[in-house]
Short mmCIF file of C-alpha atoms and ligand atoms in Angstrom, two decimals:
data_model
loop_
_atom_site.label_atom_id
_atom_site.label_comp_id
_atom_site.label_asym_id
_atom_site.label_seq_id
_atom_site.Cartn_x
_atom_site.Cartn_y
_atom_site.Cartn_z
CA MET L 453 32.23 35.11 52.94
CA LYS L 454 30.17 32.26 51.53
CA PRO L 455 29.68 32.54 47.63
CA ALA L 456 26.16 33.45 46.57
CA ILE L 457 24.02 30.76 45.33
CA VAL L 458 22.18 31.24 42.09
CA ILE L 459 19.99 29.09 39.97
CA HIS L 460 20.47 28.43 36.21
CA TRP L 461 17.08 27.15 34.99
CA PHE L 462 17.78 25.00 31.85
CA ARG L 463 14.91 24.91 29.39
CA GLN L 464 15.51 24.80 25.58
CA ASP L 465 19.36 25.42 26.10
CA LEU L 466 20.52 21.88 27.06
CA ARG L 467 24.23 22.71 26.59
CA LEU L 468 27.16 24.24 28.39
CA ALA L 469 29.00 26.17 25.50
CA ASP L 470 27.49 29.37 24.06
CA ASN L 471 24.96 29.44 26.81
CA PRO L 472 24.70 33.17 27.71
CA ALA L 473 22.57 32.69 30.87
CA LEU L 474 24.84 29.92 32.26
CA THR L 475 28.01 31.97 31.55
CA ALA L 476 26.55 34.93 33.45
CA ALA L 477 25.33 32.65 36.28
CA VAL L 478 28.71 31.05 36.98
CA GLN L 479 30.24 34.42 37.43
CA GLN L 480 27.97 35.24 40.35
CA GLY L 481 28.57 32.24 42.60
CA ALA L 482 27.78 28.61 43.00
CA VAL L 483 25.01 27.41 40.50
CA ILE L 484 22.17 25.18 41.13
CA PRO L 485 21.53 23.74 37.65
CA ILE L 486 17.92 22.74 37.34
CA TYR L 487 15.22 21.46 34.73
CA ILE L 488 11.52 21.57 35.38
CA LEU L 489 9.11 19.55 33.40
CA ASP L 490 6.06 21.86 33.06
CA ASP L 491 3.15 20.18 31.48
CA ASP L 492 0.35 22.16 33.16
CA ASN L 493 1.26 25.41 31.74
CA ALA L 494 1.97 23.95 28.31
CA GLY L 495 -1.66 22.73 28.18
CA ALA L 496 -2.43 21.66 24.62
CA HIS L 497 1.17 22.41 23.62
CA ALA L 498 2.72 19.88 26.12
CA MET L 499 5.57 17.89 24.48
CA GLY L 500 4.57 15.03 22.19
CA ALA L 501 5.77 11.42 22.84
CA ALA L 502 8.98 11.52 20.50
CA SER L 503 10.13 14.82 21.90
CA ARG L 504 9.85 13.32 25.40
CA TRP L 505 12.11 10.48 24.39
CA TRP L 506 14.63 13.00 23.12
CA LEU L 507 14.39 15.09 26.22
CA HIS L 508 15.07 12.12 28.53
CA HIS L 509 18.27 11.22 26.68
CA SER L 510 19.32 14.95 26.40
CA LEU L 511 18.91 15.56 30.12
CA GLN L 512 20.96 12.45 30.83
CA ALA L 513 23.73 13.77 28.61
CA LEU L 514 23.47 17.18 30.28
CA ASN L 515 23.67 15.62 33.74
CA ASP L 516 26.79 13.72 32.73
CA ALA L 517 28.37 16.86 31.54
CA LEU L 518 27.42 18.51 34.87
CA ALA L 519 29.04 15.60 36.84
CA GLY L 520 25.63 14.30 37.98
CA LYS L 521 24.61 17.61 39.58
CA LEU L 522 21.59 18.55 37.28
CA GLN L 523 18.46 18.68 39.40
CA VAL L 524 15.21 17.78 37.65
CA PHE L 525 11.68 18.63 38.90
CA ARG L 526 8.06 18.49 37.61
CA GLY L 527 5.23 20.90 38.31
CA GLU L 528 4.60 24.54 38.58
CA PRO L 529 8.03 26.27 37.97
CA LEU L 530 7.27 29.19 40.32
CA THR L 531 6.55 26.80 43.30
CA VAL L 532 9.81 24.72 42.44
CA LEU L 533 11.88 28.00 42.26
CA GLN L 534 10.45 29.51 45.50
CA GLN L 535 11.17 26.33 47.39
CA LEU L 536 14.75 26.26 46.19
CA ILE L 537 15.21 30.02 46.80
CA THR L 538 14.02 29.65 50.39
CA GLU L 539 15.88 26.42 51.19
CA HIS L 540 19.25 27.53 49.68
CA LYS L 541 19.12 31.26 50.10
CA VAL L 542 19.27 31.78 46.40
CA LYS L 543 20.06 35.34 45.37
CA ALA L 544 19.32 35.24 41.60
CA VAL L 545 17.75 32.99 38.87
CA TYR L 546 19.17 32.85 35.33
CA TRP L 547 17.57 31.51 32.13
CA ASN L 548 17.64 31.83 28.37
CA ARG L 549 14.42 33.15 26.91
CA CYS L 550 11.82 30.81 25.33
CA TYR L 551 9.39 32.20 22.77
CA GLU L 552 6.34 29.94 22.80
CA PRO L 553 3.45 32.19 23.88
CA TRP L 554 2.61 30.05 26.88
CA ARG L 555 6.17 30.19 28.12
CA MET L 556 6.51 33.87 27.52
CA GLN L 557 3.41 34.56 29.62
CA ARG L 558 4.55 32.18 32.44
CA ASP L 559 8.10 33.69 32.47
CA ALA L 560 6.87 37.27 32.59
CA SER L 561 4.73 36.27 35.60
CA ILE L 562 7.59 34.42 37.34
CA LYS L 563 9.91 37.39 36.76
CA ALA L 564 7.43 39.87 38.27
CA THR L 565 6.70 37.67 41.27
CA LEU L 566 10.46 36.94 42.10
CA SER L 567 11.53 40.56 41.39
CA GLU L 568 8.89 41.72 43.95
CA GLN L 569 10.59 39.31 46.44
CA ASN L 570 13.98 40.94 45.75
CA ILE L 571 15.28 37.94 43.78
CA SER L 572 17.13 39.02 40.76
CA VAL L 573 16.05 37.41 37.51
CA LYS L 574 18.27 37.71 34.44
CA SER L 575 17.15 36.39 31.03
CA TYR L 576 19.16 36.09 27.82
CA ASN L 577 18.71 35.24 24.11
CA GLY L 578 20.29 31.75 23.86
CA SER L 579 18.31 30.28 21.02
CA LEU L 580 17.79 32.75 18.15
CA LEU L 581 20.14 34.78 15.91
CA TRP L 582 17.80 37.81 16.35
CA GLU L 583 15.16 38.38 18.87
CA PRO L 584 11.78 37.84 17.13
CA TRP L 585 10.85 41.48 17.66
CA GLN L 586 14.23 42.76 16.16
CA ILE L 587 13.82 42.53 12.34
CA ASN L 588 11.20 44.77 11.09
CA LYS L 589 10.30 46.70 7.92
CA LYS L 590 11.32 50.37 7.71
CA ASP L 591 7.93 51.37 8.88
CA GLY L 592 8.38 49.29 12.03
CA THR L 593 5.97 46.53 11.10
CA PRO L 594 7.02 42.85 10.86
CA TYR L 595 7.84 41.21 7.52
CA LYS L 596 5.16 38.84 6.20
CA VAL L 597 7.24 37.44 3.34
CA PHE L 598 10.40 35.45 4.01
CA THR L 599 12.71 36.79 1.17
CA PRO L 600 12.68 40.51 2.27
CA PHE L 601 12.71 39.39 5.91
CA TYR L 602 16.00 37.57 5.15
CA ARG L 603 17.53 39.84 2.45
CA LYS L 604 16.53 43.23 3.67
CA GLY L 605 16.11 42.59 7.26
CA CYS L 606 18.49 39.84 8.62
CA LEU L 607 21.35 40.51 6.24
CA ASN L 608 21.31 44.30 7.11
CA ALA L 609 20.81 43.88 10.80
CA GLU L 610 23.47 43.84 13.46
CA LEU L 611 25.52 40.52 13.15
CA PRO L 612 24.27 37.71 15.44
CA ARG L 613 26.15 37.42 18.76
CA SER L 614 29.43 35.52 18.38
CA PRO L 615 29.31 32.14 20.32
CA LEU L 616 30.57 32.04 23.78
CA PRO L 617 33.06 29.33 24.81
CA MET L 618 32.17 26.85 27.50
CA PRO L 619 32.64 28.53 30.93
CA GLU L 620 36.13 27.91 32.19
CA SER L 621 34.88 26.65 35.55
CA LEU L 622 31.59 25.41 36.62
CA PRO L 623 31.10 26.02 40.39
CA LEU L 624 28.09 23.87 41.09
CA ALA L 625 26.12 23.65 44.23
CA LYS L 626 25.07 20.12 45.23
CA ILE L 627 21.57 19.81 46.70
CA SER L 628 19.40 16.84 47.61
CA ASN L 629 16.21 16.27 45.47
CA ASP L 630 13.72 13.47 45.65
CA THR L 631 12.91 13.58 41.82
CA ASP L 632 15.13 11.83 39.45
CA LEU L 633 15.13 11.56 35.66
CA ALA L 634 13.42 8.29 35.48
CA SER L 635 10.60 9.56 37.67
CA LEU L 636 9.74 12.26 35.14
CA GLY L 637 8.30 9.40 33.03
CA LEU L 638 9.60 10.74 29.76
CA LEU L 639 10.26 7.36 28.13
CA PRO L 640 7.43 5.52 26.51
CA THR L 641 6.18 2.37 28.17
CA LEU L 642 6.17 0.52 24.83
CA ASN L 643 9.58 0.38 23.08
CA TRP L 644 8.48 1.94 19.80
CA ALA L 645 11.28 4.52 20.11
CA ASP L 646 14.18 2.10 20.40
CA PRO L 647 15.01 2.16 16.73
CA PHE L 648 15.46 5.99 16.99
CA SER L 649 18.68 5.41 18.82
CA GLU L 650 20.43 4.06 15.70
CA HIS L 651 19.95 7.41 14.01
CA TRP L 652 20.88 9.89 16.69
CA HIS L 653 23.66 10.68 19.11
CA ILE L 654 21.76 12.88 21.55
CA GLY L 655 23.30 15.71 23.67
CA GLU L 656 25.80 18.56 23.08
CA GLN L 657 28.73 16.38 21.98
CA GLY L 658 26.50 14.45 19.52
CA ALA L 659 25.14 17.65 17.96
CA HIS L 660 28.68 18.93 17.26
CA ASP L 661 29.82 15.57 16.00
CA ARG L 662 26.82 15.48 13.58
CA PHE L 663 27.42 19.03 12.43
CA GLN L 664 31.09 18.28 11.76
CA GLN L 665 30.03 15.46 9.62
CA PHE L 666 27.71 17.70 7.69
CA LEU L 667 30.52 20.27 7.26
CA ASP L 668 32.72 17.49 5.96
CA GLU L 669 30.22 15.66 3.84
CA GLY L 670 27.03 17.56 3.05
CA LEU L 671 27.70 21.27 3.00
CA SER L 672 29.50 21.35 -0.44
CA ASN L 673 26.36 20.08 -2.17
CA TYR L 674 23.87 21.41 0.17
CA LYS L 675 21.86 23.86 -2.09
CA LYS L 676 21.12 21.11 -4.61
CA GLY L 677 21.41 18.06 -2.54
CA ARG L 678 19.16 19.30 0.34
CA ASP L 679 16.17 18.58 -1.98
CA GLU L 680 17.12 14.77 -2.47
CA PRO L 681 15.99 12.76 0.49
CA ALA L 682 18.25 9.71 -0.31
CA LEU L 683 21.41 11.90 0.05
CA ASN L 684 23.08 12.81 3.18
CA CYS L 685 23.32 16.47 2.41
CA VAL L 686 21.26 18.14 5.22
CA SER L 687 22.50 18.76 8.62
CA GLY L 688 20.09 16.86 10.84
CA MET L 689 20.32 19.71 13.37
CA SER L 690 16.67 20.33 13.91
CA PRO L 691 16.13 18.36 17.15
CA HIS L 692 19.51 19.50 18.46
CA LEU L 693 18.58 23.01 17.75
CA HIS L 694 15.11 22.53 19.19
CA PHE L 695 16.45 21.35 22.61
CA GLY L 696 19.33 23.84 22.39
CA GLU L 697 22.07 21.30 22.43
CA VAL L 698 23.58 23.54 19.91
CA SER L 699 22.86 27.20 19.25
CA PRO L 700 22.12 28.69 15.74
CA ASN L 701 24.91 31.17 16.40
CA GLN L 702 27.41 28.13 16.71
CA LEU L 703 26.11 26.91 13.31
CA TRP L 704 26.02 30.31 11.64
CA TYR L 705 29.61 31.14 12.57
CA ALA L 706 30.95 27.64 11.89
CA VAL L 707 29.69 27.65 8.27
CA ARG L 708 30.51 31.23 7.67
CA SER L 709 34.09 30.61 8.90
CA MET L 710 34.48 28.17 5.90
CA GLY L 711 34.44 31.06 3.35
CA GLU L 712 31.67 32.09 0.90
CA SER L 713 29.66 29.85 -1.40
CA VAL L 714 26.07 29.34 -2.53
CA ASN L 715 25.96 26.38 -0.19
CA ILE L 716 27.00 28.41 2.87
CA GLU L 717 24.67 31.20 1.87
CA HIS L 718 21.85 28.71 1.41
CA PHE L 719 22.42 26.95 4.83
CA CYS L 720 22.30 30.37 6.57
CA SER L 721 19.02 31.25 4.80
CA GLU L 722 17.53 28.03 6.02
CA LEU L 723 18.52 28.93 9.56
CA ALA L 724 16.79 32.21 8.91
CA TRP L 725 13.63 30.35 8.04
CA ARG L 726 13.68 29.31 11.59
CA GLU L 727 13.97 32.80 12.69
CA PHE L 728 11.09 33.75 10.40
CA SER L 729 8.82 31.16 12.04
CA TYR L 730 9.64 32.46 15.48
CA GLN L 731 8.87 36.05 14.45
CA LEU L 732 5.73 34.83 12.94
CA LEU L 733 4.76 33.17 16.21
CA TYR L 734 5.79 36.06 18.25
CA HIS L 735 3.64 38.45 16.30
CA ASN L 736 0.70 35.96 15.87
CA PRO L 737 0.48 34.01 19.13
CA ASN L 738 -2.44 32.05 17.71
CA LEU L 739 -0.36 30.75 14.76
CA PRO L 740 -0.65 27.11 16.08
CA THR L 741 -4.49 27.20 16.17
CA GLU L 742 -5.82 29.82 13.84
CA ASN L 743 -5.45 30.36 10.10
CA LEU L 744 -3.48 33.44 9.38
CA GLN L 745 -5.56 34.16 6.37
CA LYS L 746 -9.03 34.31 7.90
CA LYS L 747 -10.79 33.32 4.62
CA PHE L 748 -9.49 29.76 5.25
CA ASP L 749 -11.87 29.65 8.28
CA HIS L 750 -14.48 28.87 5.59
CA PHE L 751 -12.54 26.10 3.71
CA PRO L 752 -14.58 22.92 3.42
CA TRP L 753 -12.16 20.38 5.09
CA GLN L 754 -13.15 16.71 4.90
CA GLN L 755 -13.37 14.38 7.82
CA ASN L 756 -12.24 10.84 7.06
CA ALA L 757 -10.63 8.76 9.82
CA GLY L 758 -9.67 5.97 7.43
CA HIS L 759 -7.72 8.34 5.21
CA LEU L 760 -6.01 9.93 8.21
CA ALA L 761 -4.98 6.61 9.59
CA ALA L 762 -3.62 5.44 6.14
CA TRP L 763 -1.60 8.68 5.99
CA GLN L 764 -0.24 8.31 9.48
CA ARG L 765 0.87 4.71 8.91
CA GLY L 766 2.34 5.17 5.51
CA GLN L 767 -0.29 3.05 3.82
CA THR L 768 -1.78 5.46 1.25
CA GLY L 769 -0.72 3.52 -1.79
CA ILE L 770 1.39 6.52 -2.96
CA PRO L 771 5.07 5.49 -2.46
CA MET L 772 6.66 8.89 -1.94
CA VAL L 773 4.01 9.74 0.62
CA ASP L 774 4.28 6.41 2.42
CA ALA L 775 8.09 6.42 2.30
CA GLY L 776 8.08 9.76 4.18
CA MET L 777 5.51 8.73 6.72
CA ARG L 778 7.49 5.59 7.39
CA GLU L 779 10.73 7.58 7.74
CA LEU L 780 9.08 9.67 10.36
CA TRP L 781 7.74 6.50 12.36
CA GLN L 782 11.06 4.70 12.13
CA THR L 783 13.57 7.60 12.68
CA GLY L 784 11.53 10.35 14.39
CA TYR L 785 12.54 12.64 11.55
CA MET L 786 11.39 13.33 7.91
CA HIS L 787 13.33 15.05 5.30
CA ASN L 788 12.11 18.55 4.41
CA ARG L 789 11.26 17.90 0.77
CA VAL L 790 9.18 14.96 1.88
CA ARG L 791 7.47 16.86 4.69
CA MET L 792 6.19 19.21 1.99
CA ILE L 793 4.97 16.23 -0.21
CA VAL L 794 3.17 14.46 2.60
CA GLY L 795 1.77 17.73 3.83
CA SER L 796 0.42 18.72 0.48
CA PHE L 797 -1.10 15.28 0.02
CA LEU L 798 -2.91 15.54 3.34
CA VAL L 799 -4.34 19.02 2.97
CA LYS L 800 -4.97 19.10 -0.80
CA ASN L 801 -5.43 15.48 -2.13
CA LEU L 802 -7.17 14.27 1.12
CA ARG L 803 -8.50 17.66 1.99
CA LEU L 804 -7.98 16.86 5.74
CA SER L 805 -7.37 19.95 7.85
CA TRP L 806 -3.67 21.11 8.41
CA HIS L 807 -4.35 20.69 12.18
CA GLU L 808 -4.44 16.87 11.76
CA GLY L 809 -0.99 16.94 10.20
CA GLU L 810 0.32 19.50 12.71
CA ARG L 811 -0.95 17.27 15.52
CA TRP L 812 0.59 14.12 14.17
CA PHE L 813 4.00 15.68 13.54
CA TRP L 814 3.84 17.24 17.09
CA ASP L 815 3.59 13.90 18.55
CA THR L 816 5.96 11.90 16.27
CA LEU L 817 8.69 14.35 15.31
CA LEU L 818 11.82 14.57 17.44
CA ASP L 819 12.26 18.14 16.32
CA ALA L 820 8.66 19.06 16.93
CA ASP L 821 8.82 22.79 17.45
CA LEU L 822 5.74 25.11 17.95
CA ALA L 823 6.97 27.92 15.68
CA ASN L 824 8.45 25.82 12.86
CA ASN L 825 5.66 23.16 12.86
CA SER L 826 2.80 25.62 12.82
CA ALA L 827 4.37 28.03 10.42
CA SER L 828 5.27 25.28 8.01
CA TRP L 829 1.82 23.61 8.18
CA GLN L 830 0.10 26.91 7.41
CA TRP L 831 2.61 27.43 4.53
CA ILE L 832 1.72 24.04 3.12
CA ALA L 833 -2.06 24.60 3.50
CA GLY L 834 -1.79 27.89 1.83
CA CYS L 835 -3.38 29.86 4.77
CA GLY L 836 -0.07 31.16 6.18
CA ALA L 837 1.77 34.42 5.88
CA ASP L 838 4.14 33.65 2.98
CA ALA L 839 2.25 30.56 2.04
CA ALA L 840 2.45 28.29 -1.04
CA PRO L 841 -0.58 29.27 -3.08
CA TYR L 842 -3.43 26.82 -2.55
CA PHE L 843 -3.60 25.99 -6.18
CA ARG L 844 0.00 24.69 -6.12
CA VAL L 845 -0.57 21.02 -5.38
CA PHE L 846 2.50 18.92 -5.23
CA ASN L 847 2.32 15.82 -7.41
CA PRO L 848 3.93 13.07 -5.31
CA VAL L 849 4.65 11.07 -8.45
CA THR L 850 6.55 13.72 -10.29
CA GLN L 851 8.15 14.90 -7.10
CA GLY L 852 9.51 11.41 -6.58
CA GLU L 853 10.70 11.14 -10.13
CA LYS L 854 12.50 14.45 -9.74
CA PHE L 855 14.01 14.21 -6.23
CA ASP L 856 14.28 10.43 -5.71
CA ALA L 857 15.13 9.55 -9.40
CA GLN L 858 16.84 6.29 -8.57
CA GLY L 859 14.05 5.30 -6.03
CA GLU L 860 16.67 4.83 -3.28
CA TYR L 861 14.61 6.61 -0.69
CA ILE L 862 11.42 4.88 -1.46
CA ARG L 863 13.11 1.50 -1.54
CA ARG L 864 14.75 2.29 1.86
CA PHE L 865 11.47 2.66 3.51
CA ILE L 866 9.09 0.60 1.39
CA PRO L 867 11.06 -2.65 0.92
CA GLU L 868 8.00 -4.58 -0.49
CA LEU L 869 8.25 -2.36 -3.57
CA GLY L 870 12.01 -3.01 -3.78
CA LYS L 871 12.03 -5.06 -6.99
CA LEU L 872 9.75 -2.73 -9.00
CA PRO L 873 11.67 -1.00 -11.83
CA ASN L 874 12.13 2.71 -11.46
CA LYS L 875 9.68 3.40 -14.22
CA TYR L 876 6.67 2.18 -12.00
CA LEU L 877 8.17 2.65 -8.59
CA PHE L 878 6.44 6.03 -8.06
CA ALA L 879 3.07 4.98 -9.39
CA PRO L 880 2.84 1.16 -8.98
CA TRP L 881 -0.85 1.24 -10.01
CA GLN L 882 0.24 2.13 -13.54
CA ALA L 883 2.50 -0.98 -13.82
CA PRO L 884 1.41 -3.80 -16.14
CA ALA L 885 0.32 -6.98 -14.25
CA GLU L 886 3.40 -8.91 -15.57
CA ILE L 887 5.79 -6.33 -14.18
CA LEU L 888 3.96 -6.33 -10.75
CA LYS L 889 4.16 -10.07 -10.69
CA GLN L 890 7.76 -10.21 -11.47
CA ALA L 891 8.41 -7.70 -8.57
CA GLY L 892 6.28 -9.75 -6.16
CA VAL L 893 3.86 -6.94 -5.70
CA VAL L 894 0.16 -7.62 -5.31
CA LEU L 895 -1.69 -4.27 -5.06
CA GLY L 896 -4.18 -4.40 -2.25
CA GLU L 897 -2.28 -7.16 -0.57
CA THR L 898 1.47 -6.71 -0.28
CA TYR L 899 1.04 -2.87 -0.83
CA PRO L 900 -2.12 -0.75 -0.93
CA GLN L 901 -3.97 0.51 -3.86
CA PRO L 902 -3.94 4.36 -3.85
CA ILE L 903 -6.59 5.69 -1.44
CA VAL L 904 -7.44 8.51 -3.79
CA ASP L 905 -7.02 9.27 -7.46
CA LEU L 906 -4.32 11.94 -7.67
CA LYS L 907 -5.82 13.81 -10.57
CA LEU L 908 -9.43 13.69 -9.34
CA SER L 909 -8.50 14.65 -5.86
CA ARG L 910 -6.35 17.55 -7.24
CA GLU L 911 -9.31 18.84 -9.09
CA ALA L 912 -11.58 18.52 -6.07
CA ALA L 913 -9.15 20.50 -4.07
CA LEU L 914 -9.01 23.39 -6.66
CA GLU L 915 -12.80 23.28 -6.81
CA ALA L 916 -12.92 23.53 -3.02
CA PHE L 917 -10.41 26.38 -3.10
CA SER L 918 -12.43 28.27 -5.72
CA THR L 919 -15.17 28.60 -3.04
CA LEU L 920 -12.76 30.88 -1.13
CA LYS L 921 -12.16 33.30 -3.96
CA ALA L 922 -15.35 35.09 -3.40
CA ILE L 923 -14.53 35.68 0.32
CA SER L 924 -12.66 38.95 0.79
CA GLN L 925 -9.77 38.91 3.19
CA PRO L 926 -10.48 41.13 6.32
C1 FAD R 405 4.93 20.39 7.33
C2 FAD R 405 6.24 20.64 7.98
C3 FAD R 405 6.50 20.70 9.23
C4 FAD R 405 7.68 21.04 9.83
N1 FAD R 405 7.83 20.91 11.22
C5 FAD R 405 8.98 21.31 11.82
C6 FAD R 405 9.12 21.13 13.18
O1 FAD R 405 8.34 20.77 13.87
N2 FAD R 405 10.44 21.46 13.69
C7 FAD R 405 11.47 21.87 12.86
O2 FAD R 405 12.56 22.17 13.40
N3 FAD R 405 11.28 22.04 11.53
C8 FAD R 405 10.04 21.73 11.00
N4 FAD R 405 9.88 21.83 9.55
C9 FAD R 405 10.96 22.53 8.82
C10 FAD R 405 12.10 21.58 8.15
O3 FAD R 405 11.50 20.56 7.50
C11 FAD R 405 13.00 21.02 9.18
O4 FAD R 405 13.58 22.02 10.03
C12 FAD R 405 14.28 20.39 8.56
O5 FAD R 405 13.74 19.26 7.68
C13 FAD R 405 15.18 19.89 9.39
O6 FAD R 405 16.26 19.04 8.93
P1 FAD R 405 17.72 19.53 8.97
O7 FAD R 405 18.05 19.95 10.33
O8 FAD R 405 18.44 18.44 8.44
O9 FAD R 405 17.61 20.77 8.02
P2 FAD R 405 18.81 21.56 7.23
O10 FAD R 405 18.40 21.65 5.78
O11 FAD R 405 20.11 21.11 7.65
O12 FAD R 405 18.57 23.11 7.89
C14 FAD R 405 19.32 23.47 9.01
C15 FAD R 405 18.31 24.13 9.95
O13 FAD R 405 17.60 25.27 9.46
C16 FAD R 405 16.19 25.20 9.98
N5 FAD R 405 15.30 25.04 8.85
C17 FAD R 405 15.53 24.36 7.62
N6 FAD R 405 14.47 24.33 6.96
C18 FAD R 405 13.56 25.03 7.57
C19 FAD R 405 12.08 25.39 7.24
N7 FAD R 405 11.55 25.08 6.19
N8 FAD R 405 11.42 26.09 8.36
C20 FAD R 405 12.09 26.45 9.40
N9 FAD R 405 13.33 26.06 9.75
C21 FAD R 405 14.01 25.30 8.81
C22 FAD R 405 16.08 24.04 10.98
O14 FAD R 405 16.36 24.59 12.27
C23 FAD R 405 17.30 23.20 10.51
O15 FAD R 405 17.75 22.29 11.51
C24 FAD R 405 8.65 21.45 9.01
C25 FAD R 405 8.53 21.54 7.54
C26 FAD R 405 7.35 21.19 7.03
C27 FAD R 405 7.15 21.26 5.64
#
């Protein structure tokens, strides 16, 4: 008898090891491995330009690992699946679950339609340690604050699933298909993404190599070092995790296998922040578009295209902010501490809506992730579930002095300030004329004057915030 033909639909799980749906699919028969680019259902949440660049290279790496048998398509997934099912007499479709509201809605509808046609659809959890509906308070409602979510919820829940090995054999069905990777058009027409390649080794192997480097060099100083952007103490796993080149389970068990320490514990708690974002998105499908705290609907945001452009280009005249925005532009990534600094500057000192920041990050971050990005921006803006209070305004000068004390990070991304002594590097506008001259800095020419006064803009933000105090939360 001929073996059954089944489909494994790769989505945010672009790997072979610890892939529960793929492992189950290969046990059923010959597998057609597919990826479908679905911009129509994604609508406003279609992938940004940087993510598309990553996706292209990740699909290429996956195709190599599958001996060139990955089939790519674009368009309506139900139509693609139904065509394949008819042409190849497919018996079952396997996938790992995605949790973006648009994907959940789409997948539920595909599952219902295919099930009616007697096609078996099997879905698995391949991208979260716990399902987003699994960790709840004793009364069954979801946690709104991270610390109890992690300490009382995650740490007392069933242990995450242990990682699965790579399937021993991969019986793949070869089919013909007119669409190839290049025709998905994921790469930009201008070559702005070329420099990203220096910083990333995309694909499953690249993810594991980078994580091993983190285990060897970063983990032992993670808790403290993760706040210092010049150091190499963070894992750099976020884009790999987003595209599922590695699973959180693999990371969780790899660090746990190294024993117990504050660094290991802290790394696991950061993985849990990702889980928290996903559970927030699951319970609040409007997280990307609506303030969780409704009183923020009345916040008097400013509109200022000039300020927004200066922020986007790393030309605000505030070195710590500009270094972060330039890191993002040059590498497709920004260190977490600096994401908080640039975010606070945008929503508080510039008083531009958090949606402006969220949109820019969505387009430019290689790890742009609907749950993490929206939850983090709501946190920064003060309107989220477990948000930084609005009155806590990060001061980018003192943040720089504290977390980039030697100015290494600023000098890496703002070479024109390279010769300024540390004393003035974080606030060049305070430097005496002679010092600026010696460092070859002409404010307003070689480097911008600050676009806002930090003290006055902070006061204006607090004043604007005070208008919300009178509004009672529904
Ligand atoms: C304004 C803003 C926007 C952000 N947007 C995104 C985004 O689009 N995609 C994204 O993955 N992260 C986002 N983050 C969270 C965080 O900055 C990144 O996950 C982290 O910097 C990734 O670097 P890393 O992998 O080296 O982190 P590590 O410190 O090595 O952490 C390991 C993993 O834990 C998770 N993690 C760590 N910190 C956080 C956090 N604060 N929230 C949620 N998960 C976390 C990530 O999956 C990360 O890869 C955002 C943070 C801010 C402040």
